[in-house]
Coordinates of N, CA and C in Angstrom, one line a residue:
X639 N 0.8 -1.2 0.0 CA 0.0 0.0 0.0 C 0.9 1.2 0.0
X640 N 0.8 2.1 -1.1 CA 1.6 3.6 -1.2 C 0.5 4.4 -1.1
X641 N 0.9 5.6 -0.2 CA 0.3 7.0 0.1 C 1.6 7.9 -0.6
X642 N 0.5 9.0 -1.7 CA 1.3 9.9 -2.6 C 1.0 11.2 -1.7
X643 N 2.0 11.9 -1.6 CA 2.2 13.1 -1.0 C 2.3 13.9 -1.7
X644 N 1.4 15.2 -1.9 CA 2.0 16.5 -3.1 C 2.3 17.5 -1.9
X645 N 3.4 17.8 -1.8 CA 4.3 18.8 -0.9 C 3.6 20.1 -1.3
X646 N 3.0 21.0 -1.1 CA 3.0 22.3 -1.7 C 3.8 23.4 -0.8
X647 N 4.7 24.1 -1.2 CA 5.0 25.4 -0.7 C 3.9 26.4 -0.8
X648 N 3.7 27.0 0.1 CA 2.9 28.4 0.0 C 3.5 29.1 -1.2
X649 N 2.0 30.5 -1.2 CA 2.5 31.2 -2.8 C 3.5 32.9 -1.7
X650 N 3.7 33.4 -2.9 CA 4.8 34.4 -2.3 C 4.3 35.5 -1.4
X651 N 4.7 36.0 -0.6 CA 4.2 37.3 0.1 C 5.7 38.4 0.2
X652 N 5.1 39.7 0.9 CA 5.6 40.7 0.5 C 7.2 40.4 0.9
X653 N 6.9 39.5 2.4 CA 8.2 39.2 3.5 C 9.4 38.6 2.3
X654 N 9.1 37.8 1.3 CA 9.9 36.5 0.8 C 11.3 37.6 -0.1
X655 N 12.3 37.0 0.5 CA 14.0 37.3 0.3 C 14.3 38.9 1.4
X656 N 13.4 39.4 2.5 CA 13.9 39.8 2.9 C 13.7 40.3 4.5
X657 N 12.5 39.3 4.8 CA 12.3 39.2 6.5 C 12.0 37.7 6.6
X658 N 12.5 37.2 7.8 CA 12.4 35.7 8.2 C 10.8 35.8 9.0
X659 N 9.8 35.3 7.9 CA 8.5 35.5 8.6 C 8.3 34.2 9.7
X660 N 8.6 33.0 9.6 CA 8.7 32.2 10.5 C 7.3 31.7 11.0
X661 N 7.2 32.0 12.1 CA 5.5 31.5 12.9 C 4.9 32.8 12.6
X662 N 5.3 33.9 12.4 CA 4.4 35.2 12.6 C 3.2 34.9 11.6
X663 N 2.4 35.2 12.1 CA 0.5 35.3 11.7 C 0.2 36.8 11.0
X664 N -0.2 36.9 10.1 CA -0.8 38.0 9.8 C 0.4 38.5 8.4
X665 N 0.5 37.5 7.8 CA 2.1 37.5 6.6 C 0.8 36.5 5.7
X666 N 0.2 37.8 4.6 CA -1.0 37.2 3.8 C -0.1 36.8 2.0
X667 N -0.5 36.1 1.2 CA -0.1 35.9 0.2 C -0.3 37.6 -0.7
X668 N 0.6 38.2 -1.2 CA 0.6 39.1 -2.3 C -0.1 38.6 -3.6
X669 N -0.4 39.5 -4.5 CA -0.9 39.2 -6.1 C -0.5 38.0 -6.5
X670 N 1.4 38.0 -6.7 CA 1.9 36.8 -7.1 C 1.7 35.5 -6.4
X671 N 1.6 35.7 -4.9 CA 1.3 34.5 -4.4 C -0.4 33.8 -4.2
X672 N -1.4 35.1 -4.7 CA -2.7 34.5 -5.3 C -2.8 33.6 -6.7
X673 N -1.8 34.3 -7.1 CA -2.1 33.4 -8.8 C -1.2 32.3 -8.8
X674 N 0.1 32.0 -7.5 CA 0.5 31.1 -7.7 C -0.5 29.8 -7.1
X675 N -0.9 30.0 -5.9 CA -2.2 29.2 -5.5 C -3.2 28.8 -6.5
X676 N -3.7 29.6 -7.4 CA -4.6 29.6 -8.5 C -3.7 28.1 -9.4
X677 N -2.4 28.6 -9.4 CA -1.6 27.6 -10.6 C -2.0 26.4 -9.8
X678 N -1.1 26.4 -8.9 CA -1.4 24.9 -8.2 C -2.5 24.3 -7.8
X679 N -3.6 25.0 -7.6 CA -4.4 24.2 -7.6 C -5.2 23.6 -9.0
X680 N -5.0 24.7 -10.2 CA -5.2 24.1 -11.2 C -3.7 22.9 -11.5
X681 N -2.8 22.6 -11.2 CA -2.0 21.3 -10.8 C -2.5 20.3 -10.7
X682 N -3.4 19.9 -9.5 CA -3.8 18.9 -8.5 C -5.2 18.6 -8.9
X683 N -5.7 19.4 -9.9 CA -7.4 19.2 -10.0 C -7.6 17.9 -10.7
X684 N -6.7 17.3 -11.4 CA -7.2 15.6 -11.6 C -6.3 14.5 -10.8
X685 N -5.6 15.2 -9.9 CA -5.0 14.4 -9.1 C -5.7 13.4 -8.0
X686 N -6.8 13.4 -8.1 CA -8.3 12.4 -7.4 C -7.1 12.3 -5.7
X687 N -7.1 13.7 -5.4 CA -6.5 13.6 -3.7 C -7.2 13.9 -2.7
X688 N -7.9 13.1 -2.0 CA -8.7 12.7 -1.2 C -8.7 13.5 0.7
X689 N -7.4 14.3 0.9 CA -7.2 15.0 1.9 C -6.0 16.3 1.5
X690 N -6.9 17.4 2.5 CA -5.7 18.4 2.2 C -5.4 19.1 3.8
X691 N -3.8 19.0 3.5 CA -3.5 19.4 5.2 C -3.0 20.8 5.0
X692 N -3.0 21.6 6.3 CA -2.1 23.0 5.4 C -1.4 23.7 7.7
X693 N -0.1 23.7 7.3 CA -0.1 25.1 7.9 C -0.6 25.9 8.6
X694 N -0.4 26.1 10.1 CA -1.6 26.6 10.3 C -1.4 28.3 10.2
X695 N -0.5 28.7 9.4 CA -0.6 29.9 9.4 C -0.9 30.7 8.3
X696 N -1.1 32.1 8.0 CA -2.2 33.1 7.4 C -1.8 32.4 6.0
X697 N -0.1 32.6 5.5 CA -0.1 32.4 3.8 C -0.3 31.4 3.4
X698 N -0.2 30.0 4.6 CA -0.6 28.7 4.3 C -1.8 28.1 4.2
X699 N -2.3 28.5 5.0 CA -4.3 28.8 4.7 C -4.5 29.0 3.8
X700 N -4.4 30.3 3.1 CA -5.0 30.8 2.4 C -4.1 30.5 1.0
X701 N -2.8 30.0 0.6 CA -2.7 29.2 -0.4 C -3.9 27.4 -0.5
X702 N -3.9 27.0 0.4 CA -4.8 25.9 0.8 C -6.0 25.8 0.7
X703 N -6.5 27.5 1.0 CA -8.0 27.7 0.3 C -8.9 27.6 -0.9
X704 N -7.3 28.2 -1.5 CA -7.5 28.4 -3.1 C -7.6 26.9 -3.4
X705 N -6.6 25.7 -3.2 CA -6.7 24.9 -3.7 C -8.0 24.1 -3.1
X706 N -8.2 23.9 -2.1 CA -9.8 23.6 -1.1 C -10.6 23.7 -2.2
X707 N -10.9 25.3 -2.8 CA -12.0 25.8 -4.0 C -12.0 24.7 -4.7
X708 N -10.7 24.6 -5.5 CA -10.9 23.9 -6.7 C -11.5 22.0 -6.1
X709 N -10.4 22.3 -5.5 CA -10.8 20.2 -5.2 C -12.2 20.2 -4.2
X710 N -12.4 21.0 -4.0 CA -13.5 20.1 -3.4 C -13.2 20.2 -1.8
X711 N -12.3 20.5 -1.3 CA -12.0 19.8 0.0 C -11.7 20.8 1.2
X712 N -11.4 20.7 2.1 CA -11.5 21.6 3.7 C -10.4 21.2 4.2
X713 N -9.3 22.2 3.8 CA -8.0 22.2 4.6 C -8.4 22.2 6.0
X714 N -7.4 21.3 6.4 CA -7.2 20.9 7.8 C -5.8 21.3 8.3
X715 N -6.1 22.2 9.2 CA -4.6 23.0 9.9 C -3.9 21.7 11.1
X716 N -2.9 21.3 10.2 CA -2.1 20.4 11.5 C -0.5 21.4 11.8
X717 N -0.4 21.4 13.5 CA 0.6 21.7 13.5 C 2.2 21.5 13.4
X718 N 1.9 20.2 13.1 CA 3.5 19.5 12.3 C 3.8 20.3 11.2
X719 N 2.6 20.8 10.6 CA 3.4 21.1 9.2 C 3.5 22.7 9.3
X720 N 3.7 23.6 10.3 CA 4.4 24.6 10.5 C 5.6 24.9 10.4
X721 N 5.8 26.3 10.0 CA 7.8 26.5 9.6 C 8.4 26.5 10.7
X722 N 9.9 26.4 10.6 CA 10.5 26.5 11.6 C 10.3 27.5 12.8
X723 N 10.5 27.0 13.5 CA 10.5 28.3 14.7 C 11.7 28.9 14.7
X724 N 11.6 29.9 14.4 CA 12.9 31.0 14.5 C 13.4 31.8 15.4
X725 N 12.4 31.2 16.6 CA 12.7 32.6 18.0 C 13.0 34.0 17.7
X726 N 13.9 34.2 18.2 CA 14.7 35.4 18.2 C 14.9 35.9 16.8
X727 N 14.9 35.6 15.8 CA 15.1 35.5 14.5 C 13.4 36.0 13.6
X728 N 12.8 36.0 14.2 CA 11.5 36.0 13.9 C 11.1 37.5 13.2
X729 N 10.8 37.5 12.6 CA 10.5 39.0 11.9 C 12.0 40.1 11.8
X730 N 13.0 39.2 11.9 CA 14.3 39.8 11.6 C 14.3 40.4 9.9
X731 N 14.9 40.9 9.6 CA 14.9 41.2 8.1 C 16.8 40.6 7.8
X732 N 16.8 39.8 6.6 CA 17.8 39.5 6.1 C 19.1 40.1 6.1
X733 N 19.5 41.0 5.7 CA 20.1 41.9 5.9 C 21.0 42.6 7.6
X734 N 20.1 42.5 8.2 CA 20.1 42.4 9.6 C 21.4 41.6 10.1
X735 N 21.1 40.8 10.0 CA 21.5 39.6 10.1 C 23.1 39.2 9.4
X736 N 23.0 39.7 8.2 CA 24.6 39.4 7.7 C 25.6 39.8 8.8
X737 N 26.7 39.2 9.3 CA 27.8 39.2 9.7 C 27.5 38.0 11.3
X738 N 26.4 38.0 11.4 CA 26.0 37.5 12.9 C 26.4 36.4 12.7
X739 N 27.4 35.9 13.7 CA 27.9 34.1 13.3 C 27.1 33.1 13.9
X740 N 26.0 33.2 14.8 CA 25.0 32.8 14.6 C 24.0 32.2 13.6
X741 N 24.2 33.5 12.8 CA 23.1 33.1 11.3 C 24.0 32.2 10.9
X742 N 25.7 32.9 10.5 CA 26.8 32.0 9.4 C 26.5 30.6 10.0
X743 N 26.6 30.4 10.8 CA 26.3 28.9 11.8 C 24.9 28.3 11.3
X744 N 23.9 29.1 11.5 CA 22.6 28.0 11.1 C 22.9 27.7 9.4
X745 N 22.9 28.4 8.5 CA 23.6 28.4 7.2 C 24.0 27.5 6.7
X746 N 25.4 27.1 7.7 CA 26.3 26.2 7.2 C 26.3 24.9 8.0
X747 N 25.5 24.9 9.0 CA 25.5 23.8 9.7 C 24.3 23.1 10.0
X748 N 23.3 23.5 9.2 CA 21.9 23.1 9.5 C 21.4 21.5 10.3
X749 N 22.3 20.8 10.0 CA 22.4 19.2 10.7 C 22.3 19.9 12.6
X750 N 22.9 20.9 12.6 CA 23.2 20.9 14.7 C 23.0 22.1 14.8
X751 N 22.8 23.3 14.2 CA 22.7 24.5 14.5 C 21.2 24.9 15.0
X752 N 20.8 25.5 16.3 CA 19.4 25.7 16.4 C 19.2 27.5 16.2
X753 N 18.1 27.6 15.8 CA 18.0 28.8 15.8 C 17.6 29.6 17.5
X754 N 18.2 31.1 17.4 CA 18.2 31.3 19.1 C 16.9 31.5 19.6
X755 N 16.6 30.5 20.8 CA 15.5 30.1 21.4 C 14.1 29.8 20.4
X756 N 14.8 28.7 19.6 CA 13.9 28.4 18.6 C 13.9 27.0 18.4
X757 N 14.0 26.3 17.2 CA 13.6 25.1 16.5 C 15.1 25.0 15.7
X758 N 15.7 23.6 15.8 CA 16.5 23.0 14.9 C 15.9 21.9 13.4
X759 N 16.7 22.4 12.3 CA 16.0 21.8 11.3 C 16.0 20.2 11.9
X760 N 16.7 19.7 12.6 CA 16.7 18.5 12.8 C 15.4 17.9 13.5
X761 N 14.9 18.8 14.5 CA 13.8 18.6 15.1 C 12.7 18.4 14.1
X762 N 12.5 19.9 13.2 CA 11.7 19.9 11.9 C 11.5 18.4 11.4
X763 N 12.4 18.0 10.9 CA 12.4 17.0 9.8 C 12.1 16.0 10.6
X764 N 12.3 15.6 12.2 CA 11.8 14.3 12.9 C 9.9 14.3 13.0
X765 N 9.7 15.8 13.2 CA 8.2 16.2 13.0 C 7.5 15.1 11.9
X766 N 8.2 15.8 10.7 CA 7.7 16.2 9.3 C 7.5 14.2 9.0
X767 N 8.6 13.5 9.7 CA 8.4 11.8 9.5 C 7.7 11.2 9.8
X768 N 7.4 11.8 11.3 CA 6.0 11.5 12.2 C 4.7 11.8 11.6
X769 N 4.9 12.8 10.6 CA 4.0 13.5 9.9 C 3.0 12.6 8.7
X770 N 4.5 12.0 8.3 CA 4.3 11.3 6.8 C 3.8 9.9 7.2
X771 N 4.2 9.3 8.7 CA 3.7 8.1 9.1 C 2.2 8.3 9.2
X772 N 1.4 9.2 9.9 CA 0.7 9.6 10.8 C -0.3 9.7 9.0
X773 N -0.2 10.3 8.5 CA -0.5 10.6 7.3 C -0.8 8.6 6.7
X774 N -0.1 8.3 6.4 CA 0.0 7.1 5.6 C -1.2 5.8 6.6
X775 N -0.8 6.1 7.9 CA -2.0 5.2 8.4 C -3.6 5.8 8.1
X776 N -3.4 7.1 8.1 CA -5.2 7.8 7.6 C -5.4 7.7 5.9
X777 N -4.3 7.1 5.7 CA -4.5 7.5 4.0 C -3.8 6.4 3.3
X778 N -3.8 4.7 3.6 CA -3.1 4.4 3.4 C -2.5 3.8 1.8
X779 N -3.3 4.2 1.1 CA -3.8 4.1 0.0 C -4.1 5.5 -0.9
X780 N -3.9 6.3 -0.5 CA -4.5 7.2 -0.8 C -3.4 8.0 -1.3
X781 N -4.0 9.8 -2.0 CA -3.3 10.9 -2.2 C -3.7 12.0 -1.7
X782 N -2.5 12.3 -1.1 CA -2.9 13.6 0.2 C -2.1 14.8 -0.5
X783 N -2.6 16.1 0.1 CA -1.7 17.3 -0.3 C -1.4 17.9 1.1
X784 N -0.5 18.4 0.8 CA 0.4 19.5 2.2 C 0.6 20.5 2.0
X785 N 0.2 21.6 2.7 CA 0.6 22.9 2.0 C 1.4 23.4 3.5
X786 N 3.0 23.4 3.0 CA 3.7 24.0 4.3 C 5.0 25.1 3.7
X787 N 6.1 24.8 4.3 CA 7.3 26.1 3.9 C 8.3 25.5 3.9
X788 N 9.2 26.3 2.9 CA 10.2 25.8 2.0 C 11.4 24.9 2.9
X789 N 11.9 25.4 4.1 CA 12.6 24.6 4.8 C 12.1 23.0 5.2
X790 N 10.7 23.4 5.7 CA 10.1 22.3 6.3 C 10.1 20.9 5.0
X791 N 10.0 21.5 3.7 CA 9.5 20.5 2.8 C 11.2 19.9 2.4
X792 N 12.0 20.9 2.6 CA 13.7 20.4 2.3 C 13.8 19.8 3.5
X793 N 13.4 19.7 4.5 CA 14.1 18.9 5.3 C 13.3 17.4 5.1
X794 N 12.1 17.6 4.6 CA 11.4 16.1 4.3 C 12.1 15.4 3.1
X795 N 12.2 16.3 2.5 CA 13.2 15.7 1.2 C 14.1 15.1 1.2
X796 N 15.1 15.7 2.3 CA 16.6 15.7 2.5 C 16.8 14.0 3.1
X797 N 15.8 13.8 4.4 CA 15.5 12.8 4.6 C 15.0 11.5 3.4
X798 N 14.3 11.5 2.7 CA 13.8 10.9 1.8 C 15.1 10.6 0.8
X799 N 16.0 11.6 0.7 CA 16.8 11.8 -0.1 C 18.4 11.0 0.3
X800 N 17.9 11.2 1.7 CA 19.6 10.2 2.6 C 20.8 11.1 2.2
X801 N 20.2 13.0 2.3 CA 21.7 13.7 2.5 C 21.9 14.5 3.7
X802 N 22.9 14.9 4.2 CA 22.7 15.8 5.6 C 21.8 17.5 5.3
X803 N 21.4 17.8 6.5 CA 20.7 18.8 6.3 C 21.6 19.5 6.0
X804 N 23.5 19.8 6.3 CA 23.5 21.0 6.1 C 23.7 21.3 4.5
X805 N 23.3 20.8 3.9 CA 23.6 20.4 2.0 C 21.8 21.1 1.4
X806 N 21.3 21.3 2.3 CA 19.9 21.7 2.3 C 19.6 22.7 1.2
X807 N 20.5 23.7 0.9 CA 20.9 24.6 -0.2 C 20.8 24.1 -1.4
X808 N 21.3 22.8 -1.2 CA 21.1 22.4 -2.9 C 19.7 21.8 -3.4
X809 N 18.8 22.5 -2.8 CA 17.6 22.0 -3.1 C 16.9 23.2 -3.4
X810 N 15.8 23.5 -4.3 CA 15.3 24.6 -4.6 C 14.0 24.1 -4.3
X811 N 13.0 25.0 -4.0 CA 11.6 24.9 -3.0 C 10.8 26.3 -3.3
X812 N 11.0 26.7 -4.8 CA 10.1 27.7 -4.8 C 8.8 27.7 -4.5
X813 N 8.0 29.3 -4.2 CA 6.8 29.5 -3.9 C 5.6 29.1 -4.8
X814 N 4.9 28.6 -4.6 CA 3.9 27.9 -5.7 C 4.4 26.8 -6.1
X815 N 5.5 26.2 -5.6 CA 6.0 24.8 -6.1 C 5.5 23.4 -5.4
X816 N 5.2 22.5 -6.1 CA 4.7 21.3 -5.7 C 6.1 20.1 -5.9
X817 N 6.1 19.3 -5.0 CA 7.1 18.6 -4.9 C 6.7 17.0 -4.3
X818 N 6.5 16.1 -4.7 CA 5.7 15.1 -4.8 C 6.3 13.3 -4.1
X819 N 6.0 13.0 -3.3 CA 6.9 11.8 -3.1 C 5.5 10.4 -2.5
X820 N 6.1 9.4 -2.3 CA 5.2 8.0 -2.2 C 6.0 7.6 -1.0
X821 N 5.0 6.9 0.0 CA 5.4 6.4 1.0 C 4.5 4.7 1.3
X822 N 5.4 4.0 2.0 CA 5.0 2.5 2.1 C 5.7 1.8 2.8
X823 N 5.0 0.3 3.4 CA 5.6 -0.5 3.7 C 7.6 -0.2 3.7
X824 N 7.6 -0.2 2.2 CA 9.3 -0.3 1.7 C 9.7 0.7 1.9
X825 N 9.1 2.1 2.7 CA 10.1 2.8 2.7 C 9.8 4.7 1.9
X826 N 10.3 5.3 1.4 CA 9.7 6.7 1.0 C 10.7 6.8 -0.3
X827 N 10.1 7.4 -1.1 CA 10.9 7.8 -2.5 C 10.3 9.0 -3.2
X828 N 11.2 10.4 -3.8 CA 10.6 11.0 -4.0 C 10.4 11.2 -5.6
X829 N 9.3 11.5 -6.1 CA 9.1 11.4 -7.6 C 9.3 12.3 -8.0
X830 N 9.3 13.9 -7.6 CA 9.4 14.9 -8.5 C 9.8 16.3 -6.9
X831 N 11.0 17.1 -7.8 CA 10.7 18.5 -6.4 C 11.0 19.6 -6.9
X832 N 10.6 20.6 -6.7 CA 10.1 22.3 -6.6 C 9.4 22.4 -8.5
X833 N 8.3 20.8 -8.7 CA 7.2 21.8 -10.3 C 6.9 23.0 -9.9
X834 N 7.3 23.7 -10.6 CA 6.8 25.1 -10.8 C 5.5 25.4 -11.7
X835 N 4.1 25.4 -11.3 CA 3.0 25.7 -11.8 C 2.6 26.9 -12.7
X836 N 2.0 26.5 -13.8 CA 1.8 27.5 -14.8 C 0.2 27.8 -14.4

């Protein structure tokens, strides 16, 4: 029995390349990230997927709604599939941040580096397996969609993929991207990562 997973990243907002929106609530999808939700869910509309989970936060909702519209279905907010916690780092702006060896450290070391008084991607990614288990017993057979954020879905990958997090960089996770993998008995394999929707 395989359970197919479509990974969605949320669509873009104002924050994306220059504040670490993190947990903060009230970070709504922009123009581009309405019509990227629009793509993706035109994506998934013959993909016959039977549950949709999302994020429980503002851009992840409401990328999740759009697709809800189309399929038919009632995003369900689980909190596994929330972005990292960034503590202290939370509504920081990028920029900010260059020279802090702190950031250089989460960066380059993502396997052990935690963010301050926050969440390690390592923790993330033990979530995100619990996630995919937890998932596969409700769905065992089935095709489910996820709508979460770009680290959280690299670190599912990374895992799936058997490379260390801190190599996490070499994975691309754009906004409105769908990234797709199969889980089972034998194990997790991923079929496709960061489609970019037209």
């Amino acid at each position: 029995m395989t359970t197919t997973v479509f990974l969605v990243r949320h669509g873009s907002t104002d924050h994306l390349g220059h504040v670490i929106s993190g947990r903060m609530d009230g970070v709504a999808l922009n123009d581009a990230g309405r019509r990227e939700a629009a793509a993706v869910a035109g994506r998934l509309r013959h993909e016959q997927i039977a549950a949709l989970y999302t994020s429980p936060l503002q851009r992840t909702r409401e990328t999740a709604e759009a697709i809800g519209d189309v399929l038919g279905l009632e995003p369900q907010a689980d909190d596994a599939l929330a972005e990292i916690d960034f503590g202290d780092w939370t509504g920081a702006r990028f920029a900010d941040l260059d020279g802090d060896p702190a950031w250089r450290r989460w960066n380059d070391e993502r396997s052990a580096a935690r963010a301050p008084n926050g969440e390690t991607m390592a923790e993330v990614q033990d979530r995100l397996v619990r996630w995919i288990e937890a998932a596969r017993a409700r769905h065992p057979e089935g095709r489910v969609c996820a709508v979460s954020h770009a680290d959280v879905i690299k670190a599912l990958l990374a895992h799936v993929l058997g490379f260390s997090l801190d190599r996490h960089a070499a994975l691309e996770v754009g906004p409105g991207s769908v990234s797709v993998l199969c889980a089972g008995d034998w194990g997790m394999k991923v079929l496709s990562v960061n489609e970019a929707c037209r």
